[in-house]
XYZ file of N, CA, C and O in Angstrom:
556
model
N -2.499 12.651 -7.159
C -3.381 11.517 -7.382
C -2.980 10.752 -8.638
O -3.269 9.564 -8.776
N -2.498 11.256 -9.293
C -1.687 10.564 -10.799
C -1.189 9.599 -10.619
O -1.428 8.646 -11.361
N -0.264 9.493 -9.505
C 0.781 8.595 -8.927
C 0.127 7.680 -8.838
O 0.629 6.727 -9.435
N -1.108 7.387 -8.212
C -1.427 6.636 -7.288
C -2.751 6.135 -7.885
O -3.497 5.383 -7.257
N -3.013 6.582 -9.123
C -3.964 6.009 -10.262
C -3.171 5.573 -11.107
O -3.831 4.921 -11.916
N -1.555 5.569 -11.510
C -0.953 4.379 -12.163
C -1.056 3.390 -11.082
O -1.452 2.284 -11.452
N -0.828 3.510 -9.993
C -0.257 2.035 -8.941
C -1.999 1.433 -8.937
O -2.004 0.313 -8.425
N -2.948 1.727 -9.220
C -4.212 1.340 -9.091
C -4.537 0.495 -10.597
O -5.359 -0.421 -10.574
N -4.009 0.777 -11.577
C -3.980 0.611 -12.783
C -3.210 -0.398 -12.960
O -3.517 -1.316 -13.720
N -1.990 -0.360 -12.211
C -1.232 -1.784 -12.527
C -1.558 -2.775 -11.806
O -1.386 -3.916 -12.234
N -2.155 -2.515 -10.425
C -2.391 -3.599 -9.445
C -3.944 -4.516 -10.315
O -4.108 -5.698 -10.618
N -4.674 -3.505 -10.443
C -5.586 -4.187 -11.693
C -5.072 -4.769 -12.874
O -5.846 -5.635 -13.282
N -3.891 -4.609 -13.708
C -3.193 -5.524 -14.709
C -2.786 -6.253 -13.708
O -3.570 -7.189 -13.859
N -2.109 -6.562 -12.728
C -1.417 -7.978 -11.928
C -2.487 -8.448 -11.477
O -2.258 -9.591 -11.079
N -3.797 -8.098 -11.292
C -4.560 -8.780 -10.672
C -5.209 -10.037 -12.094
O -5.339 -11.259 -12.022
N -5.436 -9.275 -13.037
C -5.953 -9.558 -14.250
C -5.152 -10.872 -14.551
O -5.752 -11.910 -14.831
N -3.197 -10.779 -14.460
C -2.727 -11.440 -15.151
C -2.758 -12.774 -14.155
O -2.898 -13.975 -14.384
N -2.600 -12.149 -13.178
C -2.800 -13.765 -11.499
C -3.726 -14.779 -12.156
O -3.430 -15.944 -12.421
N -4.818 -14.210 -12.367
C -6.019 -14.480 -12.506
C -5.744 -15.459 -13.478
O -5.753 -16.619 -13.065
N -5.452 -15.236 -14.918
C -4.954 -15.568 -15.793
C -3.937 -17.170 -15.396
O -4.021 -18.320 -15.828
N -3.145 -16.594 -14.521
C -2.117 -17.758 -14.835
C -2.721 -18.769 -13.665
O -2.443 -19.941 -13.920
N -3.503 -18.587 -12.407
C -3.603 -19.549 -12.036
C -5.342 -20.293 -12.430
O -5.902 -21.223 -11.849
N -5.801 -19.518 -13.529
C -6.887 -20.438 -14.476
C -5.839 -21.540 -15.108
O -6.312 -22.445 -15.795
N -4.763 -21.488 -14.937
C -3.697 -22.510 -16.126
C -3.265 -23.292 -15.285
O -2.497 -24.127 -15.764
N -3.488 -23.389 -13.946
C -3.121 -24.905 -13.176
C -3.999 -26.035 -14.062
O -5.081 -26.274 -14.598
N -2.590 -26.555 -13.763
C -3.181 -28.341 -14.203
C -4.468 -28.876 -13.550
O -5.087 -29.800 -14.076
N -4.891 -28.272 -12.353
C -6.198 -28.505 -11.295
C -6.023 -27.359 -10.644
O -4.972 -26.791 -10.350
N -7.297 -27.013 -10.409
C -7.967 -26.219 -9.506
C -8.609 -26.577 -8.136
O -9.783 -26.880 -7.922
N -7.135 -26.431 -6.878
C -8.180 -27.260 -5.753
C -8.870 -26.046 -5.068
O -9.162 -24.987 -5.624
N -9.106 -26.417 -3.617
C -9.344 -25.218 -3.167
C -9.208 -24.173 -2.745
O -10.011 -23.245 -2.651
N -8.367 -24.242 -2.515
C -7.206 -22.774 -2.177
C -7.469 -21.728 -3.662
O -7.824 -20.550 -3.613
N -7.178 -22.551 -4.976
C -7.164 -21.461 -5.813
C -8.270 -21.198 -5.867
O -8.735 -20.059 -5.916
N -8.800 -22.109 -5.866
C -10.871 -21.377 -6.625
C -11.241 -20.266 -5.035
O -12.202 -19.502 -5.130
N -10.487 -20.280 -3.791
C -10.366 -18.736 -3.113
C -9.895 -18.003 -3.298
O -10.365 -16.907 -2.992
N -8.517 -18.117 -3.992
C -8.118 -17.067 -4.319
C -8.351 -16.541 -5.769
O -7.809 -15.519 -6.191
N -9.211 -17.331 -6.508
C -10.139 -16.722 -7.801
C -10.815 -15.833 -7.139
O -10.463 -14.727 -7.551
N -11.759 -15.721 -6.165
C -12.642 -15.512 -6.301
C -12.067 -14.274 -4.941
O -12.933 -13.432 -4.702
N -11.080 -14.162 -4.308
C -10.745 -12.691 -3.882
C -9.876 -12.125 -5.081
O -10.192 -10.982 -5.410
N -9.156 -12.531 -5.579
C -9.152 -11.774 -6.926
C -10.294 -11.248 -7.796
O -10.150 -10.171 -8.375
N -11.004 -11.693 -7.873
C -12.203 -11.271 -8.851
C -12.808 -9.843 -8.023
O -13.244 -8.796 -8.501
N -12.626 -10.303 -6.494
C -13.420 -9.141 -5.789
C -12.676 -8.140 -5.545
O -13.241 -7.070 -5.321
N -11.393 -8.196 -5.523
C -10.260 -7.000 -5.626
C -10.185 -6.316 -6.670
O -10.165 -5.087 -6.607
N -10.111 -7.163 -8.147
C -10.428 -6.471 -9.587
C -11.740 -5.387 -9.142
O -11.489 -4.183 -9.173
N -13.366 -5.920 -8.664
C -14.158 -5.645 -8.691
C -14.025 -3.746 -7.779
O -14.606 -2.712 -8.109
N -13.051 -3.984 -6.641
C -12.786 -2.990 -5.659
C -12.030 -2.220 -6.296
O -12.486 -1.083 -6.415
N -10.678 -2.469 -6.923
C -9.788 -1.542 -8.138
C -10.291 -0.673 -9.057
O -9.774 0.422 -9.280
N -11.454 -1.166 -9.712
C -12.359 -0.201 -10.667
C -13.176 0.240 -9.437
O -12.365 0.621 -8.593
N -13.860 0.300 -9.187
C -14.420 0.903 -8.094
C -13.610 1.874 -7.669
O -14.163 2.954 -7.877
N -12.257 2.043 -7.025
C -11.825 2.782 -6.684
C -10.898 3.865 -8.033
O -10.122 4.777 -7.746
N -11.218 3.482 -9.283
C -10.658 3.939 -10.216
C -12.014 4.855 -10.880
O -11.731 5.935 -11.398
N -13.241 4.484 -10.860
C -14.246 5.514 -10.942
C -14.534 6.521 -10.133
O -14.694 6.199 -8.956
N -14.689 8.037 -10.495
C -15.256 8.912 -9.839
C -16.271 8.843 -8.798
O -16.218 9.321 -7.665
N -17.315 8.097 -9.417
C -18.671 8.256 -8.761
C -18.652 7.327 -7.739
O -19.686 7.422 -7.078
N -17.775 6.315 -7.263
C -17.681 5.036 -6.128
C -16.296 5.526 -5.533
O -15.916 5.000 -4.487
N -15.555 6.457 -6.107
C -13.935 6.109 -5.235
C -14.124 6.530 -3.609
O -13.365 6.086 -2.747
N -15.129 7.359 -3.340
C -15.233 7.624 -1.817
C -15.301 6.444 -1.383
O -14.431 5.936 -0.675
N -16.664 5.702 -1.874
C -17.223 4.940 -0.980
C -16.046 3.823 -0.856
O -15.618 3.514 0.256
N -15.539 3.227 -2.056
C -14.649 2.051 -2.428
C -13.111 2.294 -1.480
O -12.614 1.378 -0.825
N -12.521 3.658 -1.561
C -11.250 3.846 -0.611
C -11.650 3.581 1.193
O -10.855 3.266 2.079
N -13.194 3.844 1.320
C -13.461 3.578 2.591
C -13.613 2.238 2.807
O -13.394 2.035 4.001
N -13.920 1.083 2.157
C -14.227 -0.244 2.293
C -12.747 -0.911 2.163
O -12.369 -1.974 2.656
N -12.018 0.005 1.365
C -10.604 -0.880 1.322
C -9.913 -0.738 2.403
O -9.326 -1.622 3.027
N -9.996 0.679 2.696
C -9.147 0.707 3.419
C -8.975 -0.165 5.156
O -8.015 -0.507 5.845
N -10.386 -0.236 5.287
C -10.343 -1.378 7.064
C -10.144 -2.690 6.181
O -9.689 -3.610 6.860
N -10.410 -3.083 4.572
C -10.358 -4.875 4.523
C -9.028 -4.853 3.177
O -8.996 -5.941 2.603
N -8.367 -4.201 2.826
C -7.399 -4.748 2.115
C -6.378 -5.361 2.533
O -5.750 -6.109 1.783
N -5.984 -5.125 3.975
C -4.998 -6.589 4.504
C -5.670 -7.660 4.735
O -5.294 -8.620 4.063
N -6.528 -7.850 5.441
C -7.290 -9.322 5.885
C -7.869 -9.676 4.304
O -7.385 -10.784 4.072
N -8.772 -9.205 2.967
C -9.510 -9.632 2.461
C -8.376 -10.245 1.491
O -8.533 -11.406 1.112
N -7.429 -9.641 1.140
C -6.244 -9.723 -0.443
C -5.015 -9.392 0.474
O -4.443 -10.461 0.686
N -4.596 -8.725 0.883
C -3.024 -8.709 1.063
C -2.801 -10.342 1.728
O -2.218 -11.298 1.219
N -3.474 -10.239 2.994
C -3.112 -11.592 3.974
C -2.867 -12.831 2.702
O -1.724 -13.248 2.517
N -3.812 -13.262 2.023
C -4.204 -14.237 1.101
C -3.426 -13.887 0.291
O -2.862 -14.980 0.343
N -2.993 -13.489 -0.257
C -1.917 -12.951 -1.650
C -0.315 -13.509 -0.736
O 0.590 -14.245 -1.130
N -0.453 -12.981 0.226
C 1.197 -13.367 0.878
C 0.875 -14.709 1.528
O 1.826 -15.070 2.220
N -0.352 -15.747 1.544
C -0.721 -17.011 2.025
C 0.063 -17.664 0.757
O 1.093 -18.338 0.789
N -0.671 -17.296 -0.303
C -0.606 -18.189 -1.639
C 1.066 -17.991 -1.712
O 1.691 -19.050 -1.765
N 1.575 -17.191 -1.717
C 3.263 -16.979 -1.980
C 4.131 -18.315 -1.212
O 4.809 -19.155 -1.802
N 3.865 -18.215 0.362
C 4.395 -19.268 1.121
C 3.705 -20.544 1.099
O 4.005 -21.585 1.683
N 2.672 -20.274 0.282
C 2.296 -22.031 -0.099
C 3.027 -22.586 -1.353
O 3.205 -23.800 -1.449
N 3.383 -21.872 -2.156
C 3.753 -22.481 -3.928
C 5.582 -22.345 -3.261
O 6.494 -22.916 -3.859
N 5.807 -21.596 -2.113
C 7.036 -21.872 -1.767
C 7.684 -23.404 -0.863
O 8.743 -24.031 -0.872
N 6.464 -23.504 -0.201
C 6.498 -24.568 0.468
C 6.397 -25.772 -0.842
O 7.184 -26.708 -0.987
N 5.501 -25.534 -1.507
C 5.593 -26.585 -2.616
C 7.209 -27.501 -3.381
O 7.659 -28.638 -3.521
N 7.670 -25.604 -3.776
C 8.466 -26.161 -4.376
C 9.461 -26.675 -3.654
O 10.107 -27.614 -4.119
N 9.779 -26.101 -2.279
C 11.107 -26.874 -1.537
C 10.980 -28.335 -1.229
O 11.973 -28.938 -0.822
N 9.824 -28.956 -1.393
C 9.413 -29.942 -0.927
C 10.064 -30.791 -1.731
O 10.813 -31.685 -1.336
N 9.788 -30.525 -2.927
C 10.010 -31.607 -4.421
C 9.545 -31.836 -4.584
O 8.406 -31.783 -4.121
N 10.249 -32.676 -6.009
C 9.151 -33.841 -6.813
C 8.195 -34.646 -6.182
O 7.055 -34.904 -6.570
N 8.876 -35.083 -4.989
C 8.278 -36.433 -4.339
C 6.893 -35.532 -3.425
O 5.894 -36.221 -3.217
N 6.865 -34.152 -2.947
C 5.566 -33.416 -2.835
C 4.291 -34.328 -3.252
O 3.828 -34.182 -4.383
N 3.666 -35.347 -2.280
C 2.299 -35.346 -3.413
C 1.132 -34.339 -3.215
O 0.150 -34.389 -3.956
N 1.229 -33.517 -2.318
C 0.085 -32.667 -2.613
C 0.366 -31.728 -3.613
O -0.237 -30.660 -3.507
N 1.036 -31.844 -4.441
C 1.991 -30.465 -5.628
C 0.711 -30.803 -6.477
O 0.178 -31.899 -6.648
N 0.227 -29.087 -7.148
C -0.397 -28.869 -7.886
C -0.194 -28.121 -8.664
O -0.553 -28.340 -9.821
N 0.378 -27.104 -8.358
C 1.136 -26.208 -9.540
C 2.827 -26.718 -10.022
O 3.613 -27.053 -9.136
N 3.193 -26.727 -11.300
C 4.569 -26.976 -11.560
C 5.348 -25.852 -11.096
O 4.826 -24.737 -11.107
N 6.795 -26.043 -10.598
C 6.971 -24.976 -10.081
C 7.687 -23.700 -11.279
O 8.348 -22.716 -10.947
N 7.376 -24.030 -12.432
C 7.827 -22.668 -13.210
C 6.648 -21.954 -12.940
O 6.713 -20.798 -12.521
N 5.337 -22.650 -13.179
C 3.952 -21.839 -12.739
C 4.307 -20.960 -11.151
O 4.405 -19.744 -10.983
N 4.433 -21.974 -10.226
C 4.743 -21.431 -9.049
C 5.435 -19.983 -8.959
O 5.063 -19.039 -8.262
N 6.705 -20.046 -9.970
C 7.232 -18.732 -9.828
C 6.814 -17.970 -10.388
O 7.146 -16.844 -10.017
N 6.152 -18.024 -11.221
C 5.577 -16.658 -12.157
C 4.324 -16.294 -10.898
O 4.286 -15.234 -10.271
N 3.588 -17.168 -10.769
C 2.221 -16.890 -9.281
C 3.274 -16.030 -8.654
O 2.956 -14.841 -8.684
N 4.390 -16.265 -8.115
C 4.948 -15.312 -7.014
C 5.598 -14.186 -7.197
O 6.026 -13.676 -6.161
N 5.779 -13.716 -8.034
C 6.559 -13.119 -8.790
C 5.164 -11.951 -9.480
O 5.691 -10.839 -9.456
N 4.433 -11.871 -9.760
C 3.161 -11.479 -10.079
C 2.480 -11.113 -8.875
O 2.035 -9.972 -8.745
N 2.316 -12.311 -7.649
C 1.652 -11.961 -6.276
C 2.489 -10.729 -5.657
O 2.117 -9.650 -5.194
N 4.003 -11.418 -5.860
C 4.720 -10.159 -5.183
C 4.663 -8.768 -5.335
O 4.608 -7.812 -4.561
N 4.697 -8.943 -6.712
C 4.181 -7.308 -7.261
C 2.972 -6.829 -6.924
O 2.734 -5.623 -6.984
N 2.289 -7.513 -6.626
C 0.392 -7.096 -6.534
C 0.624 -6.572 -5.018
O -0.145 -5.708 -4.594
N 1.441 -6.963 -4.363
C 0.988 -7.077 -2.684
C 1.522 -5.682 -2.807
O 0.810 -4.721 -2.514
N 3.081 -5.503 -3.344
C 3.435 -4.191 -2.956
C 2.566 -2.709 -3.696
O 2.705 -1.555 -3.291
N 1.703 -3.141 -4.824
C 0.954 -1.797 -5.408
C 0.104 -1.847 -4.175
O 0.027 -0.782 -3.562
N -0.727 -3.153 -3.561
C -1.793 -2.757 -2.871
C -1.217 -2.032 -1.320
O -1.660 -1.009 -0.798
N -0.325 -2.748 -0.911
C 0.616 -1.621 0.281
C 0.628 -0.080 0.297
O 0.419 0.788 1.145
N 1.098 -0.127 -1.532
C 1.092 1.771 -1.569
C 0.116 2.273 -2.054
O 0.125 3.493 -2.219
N -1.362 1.277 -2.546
C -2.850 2.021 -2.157
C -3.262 2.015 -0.899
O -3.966 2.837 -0.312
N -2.787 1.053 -0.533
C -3.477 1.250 1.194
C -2.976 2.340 2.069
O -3.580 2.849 3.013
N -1.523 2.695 1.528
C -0.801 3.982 2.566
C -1.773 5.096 1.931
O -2.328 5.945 2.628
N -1.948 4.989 0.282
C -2.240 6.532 -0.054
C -3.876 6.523 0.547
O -4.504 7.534 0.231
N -4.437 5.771 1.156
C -5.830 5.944 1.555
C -5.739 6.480 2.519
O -6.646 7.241 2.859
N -4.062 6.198 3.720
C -4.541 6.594 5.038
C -4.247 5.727 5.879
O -4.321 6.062 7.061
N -3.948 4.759 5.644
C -3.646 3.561 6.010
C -2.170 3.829 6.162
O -1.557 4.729 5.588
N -1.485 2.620 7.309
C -0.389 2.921 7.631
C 0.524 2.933 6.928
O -0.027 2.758 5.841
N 1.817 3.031 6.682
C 2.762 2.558 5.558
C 3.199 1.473 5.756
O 3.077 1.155 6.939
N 3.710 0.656 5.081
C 4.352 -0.839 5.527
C 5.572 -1.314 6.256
O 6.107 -2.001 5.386
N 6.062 -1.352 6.925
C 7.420 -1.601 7.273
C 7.696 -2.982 7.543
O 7.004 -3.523 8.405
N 8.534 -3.611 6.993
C 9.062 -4.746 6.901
C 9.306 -5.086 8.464
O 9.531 -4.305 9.389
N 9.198 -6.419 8.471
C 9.916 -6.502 9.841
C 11.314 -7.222 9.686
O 11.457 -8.190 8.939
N 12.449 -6.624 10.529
C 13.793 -6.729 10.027
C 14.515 -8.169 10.802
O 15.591 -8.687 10.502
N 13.430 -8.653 12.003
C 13.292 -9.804 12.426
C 13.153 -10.918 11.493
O 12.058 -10.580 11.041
N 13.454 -12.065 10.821
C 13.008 -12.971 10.189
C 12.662 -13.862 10.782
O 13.425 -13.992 11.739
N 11.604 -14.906 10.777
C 10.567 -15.594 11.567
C 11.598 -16.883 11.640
O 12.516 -17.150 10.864
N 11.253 -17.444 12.562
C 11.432 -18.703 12.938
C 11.577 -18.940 14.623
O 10.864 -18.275 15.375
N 12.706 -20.092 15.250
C 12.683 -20.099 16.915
C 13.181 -19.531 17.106
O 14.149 -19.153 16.446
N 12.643 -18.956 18.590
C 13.303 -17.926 19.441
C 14.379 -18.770 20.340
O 14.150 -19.690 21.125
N 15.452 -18.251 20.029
C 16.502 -18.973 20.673
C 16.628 -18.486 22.437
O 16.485 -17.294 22.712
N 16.903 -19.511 23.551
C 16.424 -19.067 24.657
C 18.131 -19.086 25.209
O 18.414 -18.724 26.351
């Protein structure tokens, strides 16, 4: 359990620092003020699952909603600040600069993979990449 109360410990520092850097957008549309506010509730689930007296209850609630509530949304926000930046300058929906952009992803990235290896150590499946990369299916 050591193991797996550092990876709980850091996913709460990356959650902390997310938090942090995307309070520092130049604007806050709506996308971030959602993903404030599943961050805030993932911080809220991390201690929870880092106290004695809630970790039953808290590993049981994560474990059916940590892909749909934070993983899904954590890997949303990644391919949005990516889409941003390929776009360019000329982007007018751009809201984050993209040095911001990379630190968000780079921070998200790390968060997704601690919460992957809390979600395996709950019981939950392990992750496997898919070795397919998305796009058309050539006929």
């Amino acid at each position: 359990m050591a193991d797996i109360t550092q990876t709980i410990q850091s996913a709460h520092t990356q959650t902390l620092a997310l938090i942090n850097l995307i309070e520092q957008r130049p604007s806050i549309d709506q996308q971030a003020q959602g993903m404030l506010s599943q961050l805030n509730l993932l911080l809220q689930n991390l201690s929870d699952l880092g106290n004695d007296k809630s970790r039953i209850a808290a590993a049981s609630a994560l474990q059916s909603t940590m892909t749909p509530l934070f993983i899904t949304p954590l890997e949303y926000l990644i391919s949005m600040n990516l889409n941003m930046s390929k776009l360019g300058p000329l982007n007018r929906s751009k809201t984050v600069p993209d040095n911001q952009a990379l630190k968000e992803n780079a921070l998200a990235k790390g968060l997704v993979a601690n919460l992957r290896d809390i979600l395996s150590s709950l019981g939950g499946n392990p992750f496997v990449p898919n070795p397919t990369p998305p796009g058309p299916i050539a006929i």
